[in-house]
GROMACS .gro file of N, CA and C in nm:
model
  510
    1VAL      N    1   0.079  -0.104   0.019
    1VAL     CA    2   0.002   0.007   0.011
    1VAL      C    3   0.105   0.116  -0.005
    2ARG      N    4   0.194   0.099   0.099
    2ARG     CA    5   0.316   0.239   0.081
    2ARG      C    6   0.397   0.296  -0.057
    3PHE      N    7   0.379   0.160  -0.133
    3PHE     CA    8   0.461   0.151  -0.261
    3PHE      C    9   0.324   0.243  -0.353
    4ILE      N   10   0.224   0.183  -0.358
    4ILE     CA   11   0.144   0.269  -0.461
    4ILE      C   12   0.086   0.353  -0.403
    5SER      N   13   0.093   0.421  -0.251
    5SER     CA   14   0.040   0.579  -0.259
    5SER      C   15   0.207   0.693  -0.297
    6GLY      N   16   0.313   0.576  -0.244
    6GLY     CA   17   0.436   0.647  -0.326
    6GLY      C   18   0.379   0.704  -0.452
    7LEU      N   19   0.387   0.596  -0.541
    7LEU     CA   20   0.379   0.607  -0.711
    7LEU      C   21   0.256   0.734  -0.726
    8ARG      N   22   0.121   0.702  -0.644
    8ARG     CA   23   0.052   0.783  -0.673
    8ARG      C   24   0.074   0.928  -0.637
    9THR      N   25   0.145   0.972  -0.519
    9THR     CA   26   0.211   1.102  -0.490
    9THR      C   27   0.249   1.147  -0.612
   10LEU      N   28   0.351   1.069  -0.645
   10LEU     CA   29   0.464   1.108  -0.736
   10LEU      C   30   0.396   1.167  -0.899
   11VAL      N   31   0.303   1.049  -0.931
   11VAL     CA   32   0.250   1.084  -1.056
   11VAL      C   33   0.125   1.211  -1.053
   12TYR      N   34   0.099   1.233  -0.911
   12TYR     CA   35   0.012   1.365  -0.908
   12TYR      C   36   0.091   1.490  -0.905
   13SER      N   37   0.245   1.465  -0.844
   13SER     CA   38   0.286   1.543  -0.860
   13SER      C   39   0.376   1.621  -0.983
   14VAL      N   40   0.344   1.509  -1.066
   14VAL     CA   41   0.394   1.590  -1.198
   14VAL      C   42   0.245   1.642  -1.304
   15ILE      N   43   0.155   1.573  -1.276
   15ILE     CA   44   0.071   1.640  -1.322
   15ILE      C   45   0.045   1.782  -1.238
   16TYR      N   46   0.048   1.775  -1.154
   16TYR     CA   47   0.066   1.918  -1.101
   16TYR      C   48   0.147   2.035  -1.140
   17THR      N   49   0.246   1.982  -1.177
   17THR     CA   50   0.367   2.081  -1.195
   17THR      C   51   0.377   2.091  -1.377
   18PHE      N   52   0.278   1.994  -1.423
   18PHE     CA   53   0.285   2.010  -1.556
   18PHE      C   54   0.258   2.154  -1.624
   19LYS      N   55   0.171   2.237  -1.575
   19LYS     CA   56   0.129   2.345  -1.578
   19LYS      C   57   0.272   2.483  -1.594
   20ALA      N   58   0.333   2.455  -1.461
   20ALA     CA   59   0.451   2.516  -1.474
   20ALA      C   60   0.562   2.462  -1.568
   21LEU      N   61   0.549   2.336  -1.606
   21LEU     CA   62   0.684   2.304  -1.669
   21LEU      C   63   0.655   2.356  -1.817
   22LEU      N   64   0.532   2.378  -1.850
   22LEU     CA   65   0.495   2.426  -1.996
   22LEU      C   66   0.538   2.564  -1.993
   23TRP      N   67   0.488   2.640  -1.892
   23TRP     CA   68   0.535   2.776  -1.882
   23TRP      C   69   0.707   2.806  -1.877
   24SER      N   70   0.724   2.727  -1.808
   24SER     CA   71   0.896   2.727  -1.794
   24SER      C   72   0.963   2.688  -1.933
   25MET      N   73   0.899   2.600  -2.005
   25MET     CA   74   0.971   2.604  -2.127
   25MET      C   75   0.955   2.688  -2.215
   26VAL      N   76   0.809   2.702  -2.243
   26VAL     CA   77   0.817   2.887  -2.305
   26VAL      C   78   0.919   2.953  -2.260
   27LEU      N   79   0.920   3.017  -2.122
   27LEU     CA   80   1.013   3.097  -2.087
   27LEU      C   81   1.175   3.092  -2.156
   28LEU      N   82   1.213   2.972  -2.125
   28LEU     CA   83   1.379   2.861  -2.167
   28LEU      C   84   1.354   2.907  -2.299
   29MET      N   85   1.257   2.882  -2.378
   29MET     CA   86   1.280   2.935  -2.539
   29MET      C   87   1.261   3.050  -2.592
   30MET      N   88   1.188   3.111  -2.523
   30MET     CA   89   1.218   3.255  -2.567
   30MET      C   90   1.378   3.326  -2.518
   31ILE      N   91   1.401   3.280  -2.409
   31ILE     CA   92   1.583   3.284  -2.369
   31ILE      C   93   1.634   3.255  -2.525
   32MET      N   94   1.615   3.139  -2.522
   32MET     CA   95   1.693   3.063  -2.633
   32MET      C   96   1.645   3.156  -2.778
   33PHE      N   97   1.567   3.197  -2.789
   33PHE     CA   98   1.531   3.253  -2.921
   33PHE      C   99   1.626   3.377  -2.905
   34MET      N  100   1.597   3.484  -2.838
   34MET     CA  101   1.680   3.581  -2.829
   34MET      C  102   1.824   3.593  -2.860
   35PHE      N  103   1.881   3.463  -2.755
   35PHE     CA  104   2.050   3.446  -2.757
   35PHE      C  105   2.133   3.410  -2.942
   36GLY      N  106   1.978   3.303  -2.964
   36GLY     CA  107   1.985   3.281  -3.068
   36GLY      C  108   1.980   3.361  -3.213
   37ILE      N  109   1.889   3.469  -3.215
   37ILE     CA  110   1.916   3.593  -3.335
   37ILE      C  111   2.100   3.620  -3.257
   38ILE      N  112   2.107   3.656  -3.165
   38ILE     CA  113   2.243   3.719  -3.154
   38ILE      C  114   2.366   3.640  -3.204
   39PHE      N  115   2.328   3.528  -3.184
   39PHE     CA  116   2.452   3.416  -3.188
   39PHE      C  117   2.484   3.413  -3.341
   40THR      N  118   2.348   3.366  -3.425
   40THR     CA  119   2.321   3.370  -3.546
   40THR      C  120   2.367   3.455  -3.628
   41ASP      N  121   2.327   3.573  -3.571
   41ASP     CA  122   2.349   3.708  -3.669
   41ASP      C  123   2.502   3.759  -3.641
   42THR      N  124   2.576   3.709  -3.575
   42THR     CA  125   2.680   3.732  -3.536
   42THR      C  126   2.809   3.636  -3.654
   43VAL      N  127   2.755   3.496  -3.620
   43VAL     CA  128   2.833   3.419  -3.726
   43VAL      C  129   2.797   3.429  -3.864
   44ILE      N  130   2.697   3.466  -3.906
   44ILE     CA  131   2.664   3.436  -4.036
   44ILE      C  132   2.705   3.617  -4.085
   45THR      N  133   2.694   3.680  -4.016
   45THR     CA  134   2.846   3.801  -4.045
   45THR      C  135   2.919   3.808  -4.083
   46HIS      N  136   2.978   3.728  -3.974
   46HIS     CA  137   3.121   3.701  -3.946
   46HIS      C  138   3.161   3.598  -4.084
   47VAL      N  139   3.117   3.478  -4.119
   47VAL     CA  140   3.115   3.390  -4.240
   47VAL      C  141   3.119   3.376  -4.353
   48GLN      N  142   3.004   3.554  -4.374
   48GLN     CA  143   3.000   3.583  -4.535
   48GLN      C  144   3.128   3.605  -4.605
   49ASN      N  145   3.258   3.632  -4.518
   49ASN     CA  146   3.352   3.688  -4.573
   49ASN      C  147   3.462   3.568  -4.601
   50PHE      N  148   3.420   3.419  -4.616
   50PHE     CA  149   3.477   3.307  -4.600
   50PHE      C  150   3.359   3.236  -4.753
   51PRO      N  151   3.443   3.132  -4.792
   51PRO     CA  152   3.358   3.078  -4.874
   51PRO      C  153   3.250   2.992  -4.814
   52PRO      N  154   3.184   2.959  -4.928
   52PRO     CA  155   3.021   2.866  -4.876
   52PRO      C  156   3.063   2.767  -4.765
   53GLU      N  157   2.988   2.683  -4.698
   53GLU     CA  158   3.008   2.546  -4.592
   53GLU      C  159   3.051   2.475  -4.688
   54ALA      N  160   3.018   2.455  -4.829
   54ALA     CA  161   3.022   2.292  -4.897
   54ALA      C  162   3.185   2.307  -4.938
   55GLU      N  163   3.241   2.411  -4.928
   55GLU     CA  164   3.390   2.428  -4.993
   55GLU      C  165   3.466   2.429  -4.834
   56LEU      N  166   3.453   2.425  -4.751
   56LEU     CA  167   3.534   2.476  -4.607
   56LEU      C  168   3.564   2.324  -4.592
   57GLU      N  169   3.647   2.345  -4.519
   57GLU     CA  170   3.737   2.162  -4.469
   57GLU      C  171   3.686   2.177  -4.357
   58PRO      N  172   3.640   2.024  -4.333
   58PRO     CA  173   3.550   1.962  -4.232
   58PRO      C  174   3.579   2.011  -4.099
   59ASN      N  175   3.688   2.010  -4.017
   59ASN     CA  176   3.703   2.079  -3.909
   59ASN      C  177   3.799   2.200  -3.894
   60SER      N  178   3.770   2.280  -3.977
   60SER     CA  179   3.793   2.413  -3.975
   60SER      C  180   3.668   2.498  -3.891
   61GLN      N  181   3.734   2.599  -3.864
   61GLN     CA  182   3.653   2.696  -3.741
   61GLN      C  183   3.526   2.733  -3.824
   62GLU      N  184   3.565   2.797  -3.927
   62GLU     CA  185   3.412   2.858  -3.978
   62GLU      C  186   3.368   2.708  -4.054
   63SER      N  187   3.366   2.622  -4.058
   63SER     CA  188   3.270   2.529  -4.085
   63SER      C  189   3.210   2.464  -3.975
   64LEU      N  190   3.282   2.466  -3.839
   64LEU     CA  191   3.181   2.479  -3.708
   64LEU      C  192   3.080   2.564  -3.706
   65MET      N  193   3.130   2.678  -3.700
   65MET     CA  194   3.085   2.780  -3.695
   65MET      C  195   2.958   2.755  -3.795
   66TYR      N  196   2.948   2.734  -3.905
   66TYR     CA  197   2.822   2.675  -3.969
   66TYR      C  198   2.742   2.540  -3.911
   67GLU      N  199   2.799   2.480  -3.875
   67GLU     CA  200   2.758   2.362  -3.814
   67GLU      C  201   2.653   2.403  -3.702
   68HIS      N  202   2.729   2.440  -3.606
   68HIS     CA  203   2.601   2.454  -3.484
   68HIS      C  204   2.553   2.642  -3.482
   69PHE      N  205   2.633   2.702  -3.589
   69PHE     CA  206   2.549   2.854  -3.542
   69PHE      C  207   2.522   2.902  -3.698
   70GLY      N  208   2.517   2.830  -3.757
   70GLY     CA  209   2.468   2.862  -3.942
   70GLY      C  210   2.335   2.881  -3.930
   71THR      N  211   2.249   2.818  -3.890
   71THR     CA  212   2.095   2.891  -3.882
   71THR      C  213   2.021   2.906  -3.749
   72LEU      N  214   1.905   2.986  -3.732
   72LEU     CA  215   1.871   3.022  -3.587
   72LEU      C  216   1.784   2.856  -3.547
   73HIS      N  217   1.786   2.786  -3.637
   73HIS     CA  218   1.742   2.602  -3.566
   73HIS      C  219   1.888   2.601  -3.493
   74LYS      N  220   1.998   2.603  -3.588
   74LYS     CA  221   2.093   2.506  -3.546
   74LYS      C  222   2.118   2.596  -3.392
   75THR      N  223   2.127   2.704  -3.416
   75THR     CA  224   2.185   2.793  -3.297
   75THR      C  225   2.116   2.766  -3.182
   76ILE      N  226   1.959   2.760  -3.183
   76ILE     CA  227   1.877   2.723  -3.061
   76ILE      C  228   1.872   2.582  -3.036
   77HIS      N  229   1.925   2.495  -3.109
   77HIS     CA  230   1.963   2.382  -3.066
   77HIS      C  231   2.108   2.330  -3.039
   78THR      N  232   2.199   2.429  -3.060
   78THR     CA  233   2.341   2.420  -2.989
   78THR      C  234   2.298   2.485  -2.793
   79LEU      N  235   2.200   2.573  -2.852
   79LEU     CA  236   2.195   2.660  -2.671
   79LEU      C  237   2.114   2.582  -2.614
   80PHE      N  238   2.022   2.474  -2.643
   80PHE     CA  239   1.979   2.386  -2.575
   80PHE      C  240   2.118   2.299  -2.534
   81ARG      N  241   2.153   2.242  -2.632
   81ARG     CA  242   2.233   2.129  -2.568
   81ARG      C  243   2.336   2.181  -2.499
   82SER      N  244   2.388   2.308  -2.473
   82SER     CA  245   2.504   2.335  -2.391
   82SER      C  246   2.449   2.355  -2.294
   83ILE      N  247   2.307   2.405  -2.238
   83ILE     CA  248   2.281   2.388  -2.093
   83ILE      C  249   2.212   2.255  -2.068
   84SER      N  250   2.213   2.154  -2.162
   84SER     CA  251   2.171   2.048  -2.092
   84SER      C  252   2.265   1.941  -2.088
   85GLY      N  253   2.366   1.953  -2.135
   85GLY     CA  254   2.506   1.869  -2.139
   85GLY      C  255   2.497   1.789  -2.262
   86GLY      N  256   2.445   1.806  -2.346
   86GLY     CA  257   2.479   1.743  -2.523
   86GLY      C  258   2.557   1.805  -2.539
   87VAL      N  259   2.617   1.898  -2.536
   87VAL     CA  260   2.748   1.931  -2.605
   87VAL      C  261   2.822   2.016  -2.469
   88ASP      N  262   2.970   2.015  -2.498
   88ASP     CA  263   3.045   2.110  -2.361
   88ASP      C  264   3.044   2.218  -2.432
   89TRP      N  265   2.951   2.324  -2.361
   89TRP     CA  266   2.983   2.464  -2.424
   89TRP      C  267   3.119   2.517  -2.397
   90GLY      N  268   3.216   2.486  -2.319
   90GLY     CA  269   3.363   2.530  -2.361
   90GLY      C  270   3.377   2.535  -2.515
   91ASP      N  271   3.342   2.407  -2.576
   91ASP     CA  272   3.399   2.393  -2.742
   91ASP      C  273   3.300   2.496  -2.806
   92MET      N  274   3.157   2.536  -2.771
   92MET     CA  275   3.092   2.648  -2.887
   92MET      C  276   3.181   2.751  -2.814
   93VAL      N  277   3.230   2.799  -2.696
   93VAL     CA  278   3.259   2.926  -2.664
   93VAL      C  279   3.394   2.962  -2.746
   94ASN      N  280   3.482   2.850  -2.746
   94ASN     CA  281   3.606   2.809  -2.839
   94ASN      C  282   3.599   2.846  -3.003
   95ILE      N  283   3.474   2.806  -3.028
   95ILE     CA  284   3.400   2.858  -3.199
   95ILE      C  285   3.387   2.978  -3.178
   96LEU      N  286   3.331   3.047  -3.088
   96LEU     CA  287   3.272   3.160  -3.087
   96LEU      C  288   3.395   3.276  -3.076
   97ILE      N  289   3.470   3.231  -2.987
   97ILE     CA  290   3.583   3.365  -2.952
   97ILE      C  291   3.650   3.366  -3.062
   98HIS      N  292   3.672   3.307  -3.184
   98HIS     CA  293   3.714   3.307  -3.328
   98HIS      C  294   3.702   3.439  -3.364
   99ILE      N  295   3.541   3.431  -3.375
   99ILE     CA  296   3.522   3.553  -3.423
   99ILE      C  297   3.544   3.700  -3.321
  100ASP      N  298   3.524   3.716  -3.171
  100ASP     CA  299   3.598   3.849  -3.113
  100ASP      C  300   3.528   3.758  -2.988
  101TRP      N  301   3.626   3.782  -2.897
  101TRP     CA  302   3.656   3.769  -2.732
  101TRP      C  303   3.506   3.804  -2.678
  102THR      N  304   3.432   3.905  -2.719
  102THR     CA  305   3.323   3.957  -2.634
  102THR      C  306   3.187   3.822  -2.654
  103VAL      N  307   3.191   3.798  -2.791
  103VAL     CA  308   3.106   3.680  -2.843
  103VAL      C  309   3.116   3.604  -2.717
  104GLY      N  310   3.250   3.532  -2.700
  104GLY     CA  311   3.260   3.415  -2.651
  104GLY      C  312   3.202   3.461  -2.506
  105TYR      N  313   3.239   3.601  -2.440
  105TYR     CA  314   3.182   3.623  -2.316
  105TYR      C  315   3.001   3.610  -2.337
  106VAL      N  316   2.997   3.672  -2.431
  106VAL     CA  317   2.833   3.663  -2.426
  106VAL      C  318   2.770   3.544  -2.387
  107PHE      N  319   2.796   3.435  -2.475
  107PHE     CA  320   2.784   3.321  -2.451
  107PHE      C  321   2.806   3.227  -2.329
  108THR      N  322   2.949   3.289  -2.257
  108THR     CA  323   2.978   3.262  -2.093
  108THR      C  324   2.854   3.293  -2.018
  109CYS      N  325   2.815   3.411  -2.075
  109CYS     CA  326   2.678   3.490  -1.985
  109CYS      C  327   2.519   3.432  -2.029
  110TYR      N  328   2.525   3.349  -2.143
  110TYR     CA  329   2.446   3.288  -2.157
  110TYR      C  330   2.399   3.174  -2.083
  111ILE      N  331   2.515   3.096  -2.083
  111ILE     CA  332   2.542   2.993  -1.988
  111ILE      C  333   2.504   2.990  -1.814
  112ALA      N  334   2.562   3.104  -1.802
  112ALA     CA  335   2.578   3.142  -1.653
  112ALA      C  336   2.393   3.136  -1.618
  113PHE      N  337   2.392   3.226  -1.733
  113PHE     CA  338   2.219   3.315  -1.670
  113PHE      C  339   2.093   3.161  -1.709
  114SER      N  340   2.184   3.087  -1.780
  114SER     CA  341   2.035   2.976  -1.796
  114SER      C  342   2.031   2.873  -1.674
  115CYS      N  343   2.217   2.876  -1.660
  115CYS     CA  344   2.229   2.723  -1.574
  115CYS      C  345   2.199   2.828  -1.375
  116PHE      N  346   2.245   2.905  -1.408
  116PHE     CA  347   2.235   2.918  -1.233
  116PHE      C  348   2.114   2.982  -1.173
  117ALA      N  349   2.057   3.083  -1.277
  117ALA     CA  350   1.953   3.159  -1.269
  117ALA      C  351   1.810   3.056  -1.296
  118VAL      N  352   1.803   3.030  -1.446
  118VAL     CA  353   1.679   3.012  -1.490
  118VAL      C  354   1.622   2.876  -1.469
  119LEU      N  355   1.715   2.776  -1.465
  119LEU     CA  356   1.734   2.622  -1.450
  119LEU      C  357   1.675   2.632  -1.313
  120ASN      N  358   1.772   2.677  -1.242
  120ASN     CA  359   1.804   2.659  -1.067
  120ASN      C  360   1.633   2.716  -1.006
  121VAL      N  361   1.595   2.840  -1.077
  121VAL     CA  362   1.442   2.878  -1.030
  121VAL      C  363   1.337   2.769  -1.060
  122MET      N  364   1.365   2.728  -1.204
  122MET     CA  365   1.273   2.613  -1.250
  122MET      C  366   1.301   2.514  -1.143
  123THR      N  367   1.408   2.440  -1.117
  123THR     CA  368   1.406   2.360  -0.997
  123THR      C  369   1.332   2.367  -0.896
  124ALA      N  370   1.347   2.457  -0.832
  124ALA     CA  371   1.299   2.532  -0.736
  124ALA      C  372   1.132   2.542  -0.736
  125LEU      N  373   1.151   2.599  -0.814
  125LEU     CA  374   0.930   2.579  -0.885
  125LEU      C  375   0.885   2.485  -0.860
  126PHE      N  376   0.957   2.374  -0.945
  126PHE     CA  377   0.895   2.247  -0.947
  126PHE      C  378   0.895   2.171  -0.809
  127CYS      N  379   0.990   2.153  -0.738
  127CYS     CA  380   1.024   2.089  -0.611
  127CYS      C  381   0.944   2.164  -0.512
  128GLN      N  382   0.873   2.317  -0.527
  128GLN     CA  383   0.784   2.364  -0.382
  128GLN      C  384   0.649   2.315  -0.451
  129ARG      N  385   0.632   2.304  -0.621
  129ARG     CA  386   0.498   2.247  -0.631
  129ARG      C  387   0.431   2.112  -0.597
  130ALA      N  388   0.543   2.044  -0.630
  130ALA     CA  389   0.584   1.867  -0.565
  130ALA      C  390   0.520   1.882  -0.400
  131ILE      N  391   0.632   1.927  -0.357
  131ILE     CA  392   0.604   1.932  -0.213
  131ILE      C  393   0.455   1.973  -0.187
  132ASP      N  394   0.381   2.097  -0.203
  132ASP     CA  395   0.277   2.139  -0.171
  132ASP      C  396   0.183   2.024  -0.225
  133MET      N  397   0.187   1.954  -0.332
  133MET     CA  398   0.067   1.893  -0.434
  133MET      C  399   0.090   1.750  -0.286
  134ALA      N  400   0.182   1.700  -0.229
  134ALA     CA  401   0.196   1.611  -0.136
  134ALA      C  402   0.163   1.609  -0.054
  135ALA      N  403   0.170   1.763   0.020
  135ALA     CA  404   0.110   1.769   0.155
  135ALA      C  405  -0.040   1.766   0.134
  136GLN      N  406  -0.097   1.834   0.035
  136GLN     CA  407  -0.236   1.801   0.010
  136GLN      C  408  -0.291   1.704  -0.010
  137ASP      N  409  -0.246   1.588   0.006
  137ASP     CA  410  -0.298   1.421  -0.035
  137ASP      C  411  -0.314   1.408   0.075
  138GLU      N  412  -0.474   1.347   0.092
  138GLU     CA  413  -0.487   1.319   0.229
  138GLU      C  414  -0.436   1.195   0.257
  139ASP      N  415  -0.451   1.135   0.181
  139ASP     CA  416  -0.378   0.966   0.219
  139ASP      C  417  -0.284   0.986   0.294
  140ASN      N  418  -0.196   1.072   0.270
  140ASN     CA  419  -0.058   1.123   0.312
  140ASN      C  420  -0.086   1.162   0.488
  141HIS      N  421  -0.153   1.258   0.492
  141HIS     CA  422  -0.225   1.316   0.635
  141HIS      C  423  -0.298   1.181   0.736
  142MET      N  424  -0.337   1.109   0.637
  142MET     CA  425  -0.401   0.972   0.716
  142MET      C  426  -0.298   0.919   0.756
  143VAL      N  427  -0.208   0.885   0.685
  143VAL     CA  428  -0.122   0.779   0.725
  143VAL      C  429  -0.028   0.821   0.808
  144ALA      N  430   0.028   0.957   0.792
  144ALA     CA  431   0.065   1.043   0.940
  144ALA      C  432   0.029   1.060   1.051
  145LEU      N  433  -0.108   1.040   1.004
  145LEU     CA  434  -0.207   1.078   1.199
  145LEU      C  435  -0.204   0.903   1.222
  146CYS      N  436  -0.191   0.813   1.137
  146CYS     CA  437  -0.199   0.709   1.222
  146CYS      C  438  -0.047   0.691   1.280
  147ASN      N  439   0.059   0.697   1.241
  147ASN     CA  440   0.207   0.695   1.234
  147ASN      C  441   0.213   0.772   1.359
  148GLU      N  442   0.165   0.862   1.372
  148GLU     CA  443   0.175   0.951   1.492
  148GLU      C  444   0.106   0.889   1.631
  149GLN      N  445  -0.028   0.843   1.608
  149GLN     CA  446  -0.110   0.772   1.695
  149GLN      C  447  -0.015   0.671   1.757
  150GLU      N  448   0.041   0.578   1.682
  150GLU     CA  449   0.132   0.487   1.705
  150GLU      C  450   0.209   0.505   1.781
  151ARG      N  451   0.332   0.636   1.745
  151ARG     CA  452   0.425   0.675   1.810
  151ARG      C  453   0.376   0.710   1.973
  152VAL      N  454   0.286   0.801   2.009
  152VAL     CA  455   0.234   0.832   2.106
  152VAL      C  456   0.205   0.717   2.205
  153ARG      N  457   0.116   0.612   2.143
  153ARG     CA  458   0.073   0.478   2.229
  153ARG      C  459   0.184   0.410   2.264
  154SER      N  460   0.314   0.382   2.157
  154SER     CA  461   0.416   0.296   2.246
  154SER      C  462   0.455   0.413   2.316
  155LEU      N  463   0.495   0.554   2.310
  155LEU     CA  464   0.550   0.615   2.403
  155LEU      C  465   0.465   0.610   2.543
  156THR      N  466   0.337   0.581   2.556
  156THR     CA  467   0.268   0.610   2.685
  156THR      C  468   0.290   0.451   2.733
  157LEU      N  469   0.301   0.364   2.645
  157LEU     CA  470   0.334   0.227   2.669
  157LEU      C  471   0.447   0.218   2.765
  158SER      N  472   0.588   0.304   2.703
  158SER     CA  473   0.702   0.261   2.737
  158SER      C  474   0.682   0.342   2.863
  159LEU      N  475   0.606   0.504   2.890
  159LEU     CA  476   0.593   0.527   2.988
  159LEU      C  477   0.530   0.473   3.138
  160TYR      N  478   0.404   0.362   3.108
  160TYR     CA  479   0.348   0.281   3.194
  160TYR      C  480   0.461   0.177   3.235
  161GLU      N  481   0.514   0.107   3.168
  161GLU     CA  482   0.640   0.053   3.174
  161GLU      C  483   0.741   0.082   3.294
  162ALA      N  484   0.777   0.175   3.242
  162ALA     CA  485   0.890   0.264   3.358
  162ALA      C  486   0.847   0.288   3.521
  163PHE      N  487   0.695   0.339   3.493
  163PHE     CA  488   0.635   0.379   3.646
  163PHE      C  489   0.577   0.248   3.692
  164ASP      N  490   0.611   0.115   3.617
  164ASP     CA  491   0.532  -0.021   3.684
  164ASP      C  492   0.678  -0.076   3.739
  165VAL      N  493   0.722  -0.043   3.864
  165VAL     CA  494   0.867  -0.056   3.932
  165VAL      C  495   0.844  -0.223   3.987
  166ASP      N  496   0.728  -0.257   4.068
  166ASP     CA  497   0.754  -0.405   4.064
  166ASP      C  498   0.702  -0.535   3.964
  167GLN      N  499   0.723  -0.444   3.843
  167GLN     CA  500   0.648  -0.560   3.704
  167GLN      C  501   0.593  -0.645   3.696
  168ASN      N  502   0.457  -0.560   3.809
  168ASN     CA  503   0.338  -0.645   3.786
  168ASN      C  504   0.171  -0.638   3.722
  169GLY      N  505   0.234  -0.554   3.660
  169GLY     CA  506   0.165  -0.506   3.548
  169GLY      C  507   0.072  -0.380   3.564
  170SER      N  508   0.062  -0.348   3.744
  170SER     CA  509  -0.050  -0.256   3.795
  170SER      C  510  -0.014  -0.148   3.839
   0.00000   0.00000   0.00000
């Protein structure tokens, strides 16, 4: 029964936080979109002076720029992968720093803002909502009440046994 109530609490918590998850994803997409426009524009402006992507050496810096930041879609995907562990964000900074060091620092600021501010606030929000949901679960209240009653009964029995100095039960 405890396994089922734990599973039910987990499922209810996920469902309860689903609305917050959707809005959090919208916010994250807006942030990635804004930074994506900045990085895509910067990279496209820089690589206009170089041959087309098909004519570049496979692992040249310009080829890597096209690969990771050549379109808005690629850039947003790279930004998401950078904050979720899909690619090493340090490698992406090394690509961008060939354009200008400030672009590398802007990317580093994006990573810091996304990871330390946005994702941590999202995590705290989900945890708080899950805690609120678990606190509202009536079955959890009943189990906690029964456990508390059992604890009080056990303490009372221990107290009576301590007062029964001659061990005769009266």
